[in-house]
Coordinates of C-alpha atoms and ligand atoms in Angstrom, one line a residue:
X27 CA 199.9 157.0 105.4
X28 CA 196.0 156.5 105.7
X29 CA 194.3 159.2 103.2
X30 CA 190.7 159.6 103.3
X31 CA 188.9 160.3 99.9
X32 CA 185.9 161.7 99.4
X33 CA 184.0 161.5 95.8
X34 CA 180.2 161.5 95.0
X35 CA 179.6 163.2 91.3
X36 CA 180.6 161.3 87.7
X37 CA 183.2 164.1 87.6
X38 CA 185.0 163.0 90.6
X39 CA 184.8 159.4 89.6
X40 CA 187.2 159.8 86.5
X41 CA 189.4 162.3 88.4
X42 CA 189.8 159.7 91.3
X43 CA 190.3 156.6 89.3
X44 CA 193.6 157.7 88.0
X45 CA 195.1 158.4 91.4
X46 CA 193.3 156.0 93.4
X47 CA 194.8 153.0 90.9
X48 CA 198.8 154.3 91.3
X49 CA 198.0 154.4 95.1
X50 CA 196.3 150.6 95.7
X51 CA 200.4 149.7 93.6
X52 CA 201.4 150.9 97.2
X53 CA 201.7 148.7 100.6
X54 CA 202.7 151.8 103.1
X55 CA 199.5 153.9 101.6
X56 CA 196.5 153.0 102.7
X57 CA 193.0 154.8 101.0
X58 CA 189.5 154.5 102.6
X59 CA 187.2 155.6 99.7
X60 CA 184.1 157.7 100.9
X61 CA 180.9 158.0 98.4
X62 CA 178.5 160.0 99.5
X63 CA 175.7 159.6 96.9
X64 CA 175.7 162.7 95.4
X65 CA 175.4 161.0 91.9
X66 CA 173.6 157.4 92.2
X67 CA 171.7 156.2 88.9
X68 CA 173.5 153.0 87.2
X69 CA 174.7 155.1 84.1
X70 CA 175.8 158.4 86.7
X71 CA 177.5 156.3 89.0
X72 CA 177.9 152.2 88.9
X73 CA 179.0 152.1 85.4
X74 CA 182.0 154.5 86.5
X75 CA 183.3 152.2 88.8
X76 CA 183.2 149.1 87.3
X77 CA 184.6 150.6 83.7
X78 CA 187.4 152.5 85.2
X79 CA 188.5 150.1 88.0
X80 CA 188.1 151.9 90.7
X81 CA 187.6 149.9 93.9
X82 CA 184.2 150.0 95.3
X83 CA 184.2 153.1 98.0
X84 CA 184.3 151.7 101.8
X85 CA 181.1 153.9 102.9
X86 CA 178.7 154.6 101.0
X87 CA 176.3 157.2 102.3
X88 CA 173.3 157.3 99.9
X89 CA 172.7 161.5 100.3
X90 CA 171.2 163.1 97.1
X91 CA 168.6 164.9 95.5
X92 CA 167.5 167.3 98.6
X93 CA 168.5 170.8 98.1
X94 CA 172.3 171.8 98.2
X95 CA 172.2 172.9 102.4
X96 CA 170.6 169.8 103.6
X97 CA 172.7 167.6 101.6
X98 CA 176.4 169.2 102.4
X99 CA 174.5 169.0 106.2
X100 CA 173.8 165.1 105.9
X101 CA 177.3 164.7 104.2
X102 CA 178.8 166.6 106.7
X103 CA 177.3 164.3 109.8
X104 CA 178.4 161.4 108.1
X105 CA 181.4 161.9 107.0
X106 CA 183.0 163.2 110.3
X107 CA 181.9 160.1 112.0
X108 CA 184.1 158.0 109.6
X109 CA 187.0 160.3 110.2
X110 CA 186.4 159.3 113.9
X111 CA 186.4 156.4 113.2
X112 CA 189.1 155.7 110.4
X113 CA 191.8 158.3 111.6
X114 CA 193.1 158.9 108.6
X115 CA 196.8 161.5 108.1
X116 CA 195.1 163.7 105.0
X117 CA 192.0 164.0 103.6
X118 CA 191.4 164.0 99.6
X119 CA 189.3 165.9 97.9
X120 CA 188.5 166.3 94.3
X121 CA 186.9 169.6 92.2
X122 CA 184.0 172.1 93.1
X123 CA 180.6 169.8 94.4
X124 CA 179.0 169.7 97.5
X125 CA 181.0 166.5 98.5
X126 CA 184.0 168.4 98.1
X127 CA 182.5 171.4 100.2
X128 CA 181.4 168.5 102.7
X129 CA 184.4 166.9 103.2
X130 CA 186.8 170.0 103.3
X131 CA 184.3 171.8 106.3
X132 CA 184.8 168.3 108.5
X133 CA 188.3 167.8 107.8
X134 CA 189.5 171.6 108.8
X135 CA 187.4 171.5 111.7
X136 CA 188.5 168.3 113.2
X137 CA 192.1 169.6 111.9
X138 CA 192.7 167.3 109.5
X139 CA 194.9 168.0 106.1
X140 CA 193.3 168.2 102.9
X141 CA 195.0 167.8 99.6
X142 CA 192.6 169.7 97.1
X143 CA 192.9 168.1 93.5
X144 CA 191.8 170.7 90.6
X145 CA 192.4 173.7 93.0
X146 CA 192.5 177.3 92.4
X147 CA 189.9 177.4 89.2
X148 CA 187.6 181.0 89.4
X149 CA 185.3 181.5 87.5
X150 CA 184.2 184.7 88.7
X151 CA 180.6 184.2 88.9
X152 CA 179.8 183.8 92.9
X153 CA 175.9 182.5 91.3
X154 CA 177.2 179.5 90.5
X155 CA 177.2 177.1 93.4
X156 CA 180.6 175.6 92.4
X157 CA 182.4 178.2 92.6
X158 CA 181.6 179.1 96.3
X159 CA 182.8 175.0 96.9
X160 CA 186.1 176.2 95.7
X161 CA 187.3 179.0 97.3
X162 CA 186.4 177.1 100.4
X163 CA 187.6 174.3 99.5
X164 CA 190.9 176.0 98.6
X165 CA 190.7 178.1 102.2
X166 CA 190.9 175.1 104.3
X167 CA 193.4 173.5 102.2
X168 CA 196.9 172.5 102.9
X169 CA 197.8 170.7 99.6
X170 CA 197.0 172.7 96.8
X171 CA 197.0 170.9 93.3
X172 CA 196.0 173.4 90.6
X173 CA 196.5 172.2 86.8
X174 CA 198.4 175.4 85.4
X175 CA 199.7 178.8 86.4
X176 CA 196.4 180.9 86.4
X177 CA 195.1 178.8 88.6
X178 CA 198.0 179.3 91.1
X179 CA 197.9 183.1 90.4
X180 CA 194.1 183.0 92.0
X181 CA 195.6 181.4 94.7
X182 CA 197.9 183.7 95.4
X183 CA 195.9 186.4 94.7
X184 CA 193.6 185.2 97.8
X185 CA 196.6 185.3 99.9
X186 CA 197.7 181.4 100.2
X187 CA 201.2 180.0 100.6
X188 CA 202.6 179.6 97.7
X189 CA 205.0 176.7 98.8
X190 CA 201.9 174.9 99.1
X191 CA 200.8 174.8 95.8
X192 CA 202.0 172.9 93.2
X193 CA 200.8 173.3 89.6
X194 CA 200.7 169.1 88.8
X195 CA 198.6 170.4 85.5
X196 CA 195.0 168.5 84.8
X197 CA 194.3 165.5 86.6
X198 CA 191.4 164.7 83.4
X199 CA 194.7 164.8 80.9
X200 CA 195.8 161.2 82.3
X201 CA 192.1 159.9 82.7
X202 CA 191.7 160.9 78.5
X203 CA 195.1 159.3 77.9
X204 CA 195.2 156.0 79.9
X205 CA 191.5 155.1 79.3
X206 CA 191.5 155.8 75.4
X207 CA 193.8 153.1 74.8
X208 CA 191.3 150.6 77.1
X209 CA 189.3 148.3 75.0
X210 CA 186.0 148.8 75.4
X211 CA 182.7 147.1 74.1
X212 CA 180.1 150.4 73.4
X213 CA 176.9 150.3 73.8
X214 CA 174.5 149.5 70.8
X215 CA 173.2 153.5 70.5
X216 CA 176.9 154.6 70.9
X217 CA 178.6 152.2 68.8
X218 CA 175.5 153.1 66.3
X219 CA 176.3 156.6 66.2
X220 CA 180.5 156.1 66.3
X221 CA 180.2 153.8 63.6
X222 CA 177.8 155.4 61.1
X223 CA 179.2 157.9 58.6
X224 CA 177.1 160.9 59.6
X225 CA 178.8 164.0 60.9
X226 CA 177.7 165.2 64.5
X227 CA 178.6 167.5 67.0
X228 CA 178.3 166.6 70.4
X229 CA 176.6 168.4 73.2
X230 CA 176.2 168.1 77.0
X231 CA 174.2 170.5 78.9
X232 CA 173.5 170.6 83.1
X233 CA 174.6 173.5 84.5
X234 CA 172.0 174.7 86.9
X235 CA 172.1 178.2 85.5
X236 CA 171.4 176.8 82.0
X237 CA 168.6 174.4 83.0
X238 CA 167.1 175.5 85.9
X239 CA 165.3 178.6 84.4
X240 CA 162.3 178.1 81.9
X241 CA 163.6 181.1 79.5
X242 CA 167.5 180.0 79.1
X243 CA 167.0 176.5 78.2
X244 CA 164.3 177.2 76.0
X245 CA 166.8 179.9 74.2
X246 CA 169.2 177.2 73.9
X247 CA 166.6 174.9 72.6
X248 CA 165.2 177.3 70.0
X249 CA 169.3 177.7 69.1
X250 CA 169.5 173.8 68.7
X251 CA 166.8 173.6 66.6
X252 CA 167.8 176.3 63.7
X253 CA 171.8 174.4 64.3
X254 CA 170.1 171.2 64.0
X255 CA 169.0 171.8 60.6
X256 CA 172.4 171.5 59.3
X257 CA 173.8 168.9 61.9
X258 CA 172.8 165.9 63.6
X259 CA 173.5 166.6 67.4
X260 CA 174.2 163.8 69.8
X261 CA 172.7 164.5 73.3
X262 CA 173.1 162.2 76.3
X263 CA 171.3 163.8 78.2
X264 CA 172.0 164.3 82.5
X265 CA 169.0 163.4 84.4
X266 CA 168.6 166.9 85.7
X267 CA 168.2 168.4 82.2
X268 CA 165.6 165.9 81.3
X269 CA 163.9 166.7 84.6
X270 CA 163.6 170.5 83.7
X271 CA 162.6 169.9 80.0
X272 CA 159.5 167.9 81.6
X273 CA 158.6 170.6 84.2
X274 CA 159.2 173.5 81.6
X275 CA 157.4 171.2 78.7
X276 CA 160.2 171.8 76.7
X277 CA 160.7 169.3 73.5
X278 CA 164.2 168.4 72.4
X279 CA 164.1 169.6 68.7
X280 CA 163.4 166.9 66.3
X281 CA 167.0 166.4 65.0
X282 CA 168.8 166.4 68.7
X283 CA 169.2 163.0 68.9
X284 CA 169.0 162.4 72.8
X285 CA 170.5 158.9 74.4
X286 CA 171.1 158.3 78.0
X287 CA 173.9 159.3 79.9
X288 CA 177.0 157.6 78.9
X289 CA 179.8 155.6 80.6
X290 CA 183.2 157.4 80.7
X291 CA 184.6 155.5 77.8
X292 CA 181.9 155.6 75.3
X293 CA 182.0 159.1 75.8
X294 CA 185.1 159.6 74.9
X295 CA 184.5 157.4 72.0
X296 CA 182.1 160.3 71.0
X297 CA 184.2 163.0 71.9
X298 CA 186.6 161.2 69.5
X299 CA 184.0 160.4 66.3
X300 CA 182.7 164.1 66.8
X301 CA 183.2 167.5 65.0
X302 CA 182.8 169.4 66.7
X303 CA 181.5 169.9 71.2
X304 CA 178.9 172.2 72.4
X305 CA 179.1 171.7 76.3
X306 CA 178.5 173.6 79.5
X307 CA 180.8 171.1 81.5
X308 CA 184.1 171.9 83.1
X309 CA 185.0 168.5 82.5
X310 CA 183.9 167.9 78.7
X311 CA 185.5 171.4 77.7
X312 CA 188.7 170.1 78.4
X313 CA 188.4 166.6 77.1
X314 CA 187.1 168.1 73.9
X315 CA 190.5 170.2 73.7
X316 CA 192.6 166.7 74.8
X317 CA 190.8 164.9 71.8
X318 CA 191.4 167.5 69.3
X319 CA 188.0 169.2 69.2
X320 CA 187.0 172.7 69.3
X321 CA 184.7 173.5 71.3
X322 CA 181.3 175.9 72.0
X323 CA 180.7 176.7 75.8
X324 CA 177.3 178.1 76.8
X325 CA 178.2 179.9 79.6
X326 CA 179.3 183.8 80.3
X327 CA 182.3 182.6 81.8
X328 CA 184.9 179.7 82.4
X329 CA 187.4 178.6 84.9
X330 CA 189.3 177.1 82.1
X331 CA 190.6 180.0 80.7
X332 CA 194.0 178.8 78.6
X333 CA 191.3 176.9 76.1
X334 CA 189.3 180.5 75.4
X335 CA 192.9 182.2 75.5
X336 CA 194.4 179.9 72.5
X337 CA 190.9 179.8 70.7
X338 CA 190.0 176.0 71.0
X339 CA 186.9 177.0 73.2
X340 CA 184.3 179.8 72.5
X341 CA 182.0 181.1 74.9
X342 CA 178.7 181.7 74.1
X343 CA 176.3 183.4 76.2
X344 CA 173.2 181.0 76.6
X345 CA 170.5 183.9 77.4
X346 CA 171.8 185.9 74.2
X347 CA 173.2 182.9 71.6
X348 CA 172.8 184.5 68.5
X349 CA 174.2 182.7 65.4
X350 CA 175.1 179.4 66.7
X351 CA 175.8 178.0 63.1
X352 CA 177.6 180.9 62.1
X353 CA 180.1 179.8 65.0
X354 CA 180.2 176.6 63.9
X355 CA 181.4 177.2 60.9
X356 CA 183.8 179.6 61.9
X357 CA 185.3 177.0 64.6
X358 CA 185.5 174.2 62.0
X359 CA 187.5 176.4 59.4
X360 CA 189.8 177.6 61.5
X361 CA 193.4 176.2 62.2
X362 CA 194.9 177.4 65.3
X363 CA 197.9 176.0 66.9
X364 CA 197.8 173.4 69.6
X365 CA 200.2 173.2 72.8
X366 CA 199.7 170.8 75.7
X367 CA 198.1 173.3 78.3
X368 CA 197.1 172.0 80.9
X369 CA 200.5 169.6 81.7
X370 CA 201.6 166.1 80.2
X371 CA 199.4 163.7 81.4
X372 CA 201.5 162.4 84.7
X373 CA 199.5 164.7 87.1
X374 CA 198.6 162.0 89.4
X375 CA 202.2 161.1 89.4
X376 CA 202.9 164.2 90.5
X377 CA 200.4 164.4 92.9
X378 CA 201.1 161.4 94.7
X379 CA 205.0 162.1 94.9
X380 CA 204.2 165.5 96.6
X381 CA 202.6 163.8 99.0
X382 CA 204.9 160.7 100.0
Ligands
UDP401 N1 180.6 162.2 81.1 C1 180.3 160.9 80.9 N2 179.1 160.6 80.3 C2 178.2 161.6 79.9 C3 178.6 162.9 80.1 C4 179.8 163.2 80.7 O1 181.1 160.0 81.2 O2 177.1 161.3 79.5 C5 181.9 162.5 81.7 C6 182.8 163.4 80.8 O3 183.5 162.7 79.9 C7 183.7 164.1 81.9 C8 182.8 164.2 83.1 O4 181.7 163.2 82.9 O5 184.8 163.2 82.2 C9 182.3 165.5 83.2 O6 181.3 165.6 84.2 P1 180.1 166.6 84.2 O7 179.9 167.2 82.9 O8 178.9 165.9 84.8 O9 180.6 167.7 85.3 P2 181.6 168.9 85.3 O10 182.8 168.5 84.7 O11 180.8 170.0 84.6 O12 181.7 169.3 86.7

């Protein structure tokens, strides 16, 4: 079997490294690794590879930073020549970006199969440009791989075959497991901030709702500010953020203590030595939940609804936050009980055995 991956965003990188490492153990598989670019700075990309092992990609196709049409265009040109070229069996495709999008347009046009990995998440919100990737994405799938039963209940609430989709739970489970046992050397401002006896909760903000408009993010930085006062806040901060914070002249408050963006395993080292997360990633809210943390998520709404259900994530509306300490506190007191969600860690197991 010849499978055709396409990745291109830090998220995708640490979904694809588990699966792609159990399918290089096999002769009769063969995977041509596509990056498109999406994602290209050293510490959003390079770091990702050589940290979790994951074999450099056989085409690299440099396409970023234009606006989200002309990019998925580019992507979309490129990548069906290499499927031309390679003829590959299946095509596999990993979350919500436009690299996902990309790839699932040229494969169901040149009738390929696609095996969708973290299918079936809704978040309701047709705004956000993710969430028009998936249910595309999920359309012109034939493999669906969705990490727990609501998923598969969207599914099949849009009218797809459910002998086709197999709950495998979350892909991000195994990446947490198998790379917190990896030694690792941190970097000097993460080892700095692991090692020193403060108390800090750790944020991550990018979503393009949250930073692309002058009035939210300054909200949320007002909200820092007064939450800062009582906690040191670690902040690596995604190059798209800083970018806004500069063209809003917005200033991190004083006690936000921002570094650059981290390498998968020095961020879980944070997630680990922290409180306490305040994020607006998919990714993070779940690795908060996998390490034992609650977490605060400023956004309206989630796709990963099980964490909100059994009280481990709050959402917090970033153009209305109110009483972000108040929260806090409220989080840190409480006990609630903790189930495995989202499956047992052997997704890409799974995955791969479904389609041998
Ligand atoms: N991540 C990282 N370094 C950082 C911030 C995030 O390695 O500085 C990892 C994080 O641990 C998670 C993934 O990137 O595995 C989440 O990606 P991101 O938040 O960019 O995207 P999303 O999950 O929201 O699509």
């Amino acid at each position: 079997m010849k499978i055709i991956t396409v990745v291109g965003a830090r998220p995708q990188f640490v979904k694809a490294s588990v699966l792609s490492r159990i399918i290089d153990l096999r002769d009769d598989i063969e995977e041509v690794i596509i990056h498109t670019g999406q994602h290209y700075d050293a510490n959003m990309s390079d770091i990702f590879f050589e940290e979790l092992g994951i074999r450099r990609p056989n085409y690299y196709l440099g396409i970023s930073g234009s606006s989200h049409a002309e990019m998925t265009a580019q992507m979309m040109i490129k990548i069906e020549r290499i499927i031309l070229k390679e003829l590959p069996d299946l095509m596999l495709l990993y979350g919500d970006t436009n690299s996902t999008l990309a790839g699932a347009l040229v494969a169901s046009k040149l009738d390929l199969d696609i095996a969708h990995v973290e299918a079936g998440l809704r978040s309701r919100n047709k705004a956000m440009p993710e969430e028009i990737n998936r249910i595309i994405t999920d359309q012109v799938s034939k493999y669906l791989f969705v990490p727990s039963e609501s998923a598969k209940m969207n599914l099949i609430r849009e009218n797809i075959n459910p002998d086709f989709i197999f709950n495998v739970g979350d892909i991000m489970f195994d990446a947490t497991k198998y790379y917190s046992n990896i030694k690792h050397k941190m970097s000097p401002e993460v080892a700095k901030v692991v090692s020193n006896n403060e108390a800090f909760l750790l944020l991550t903000l990018h979503r393009q709702s949250n930073t692309d408009c002058k009035e939210t993010l300054s909200g949320i930085m007002s909200a820092l500010e007064e939450l800062s006062k009582d906690y040191l806040i670690i902040f690596p901060i995604h190059p798209r953020t800083q970018s806004r914070l500069n063209s809003f002249g917005l200033a991190v408050p004083d006690r936000v203590q921002i570094i650059d963006p981290c390498g998968y395993l020095d961020m879980l080292a944070l997630e680990k030595a922290s409180k306490l997360v305040i994020t607006d990633s998919g990714g993070v809210q779940k690795e908060a939940y996998f390490n034992y943390k609650k977490c605060i998520t400023l956004r309206k709404e989630t796709e990963w609804i099980e964490l909100v259900e059994c009280r481990w994530n709050t959402l917090v509306d970033p153009t209305n936050i109110g009483d972000l300490k108040q929260i806090v506190l409220t989080l840190l007191s409480s006990k609630e009980p903790r189930i495995n969600v989202y499956g047992d860690g052997n997704s890409a197991k799974s995955i791969l055995n479904t389609l041998i």
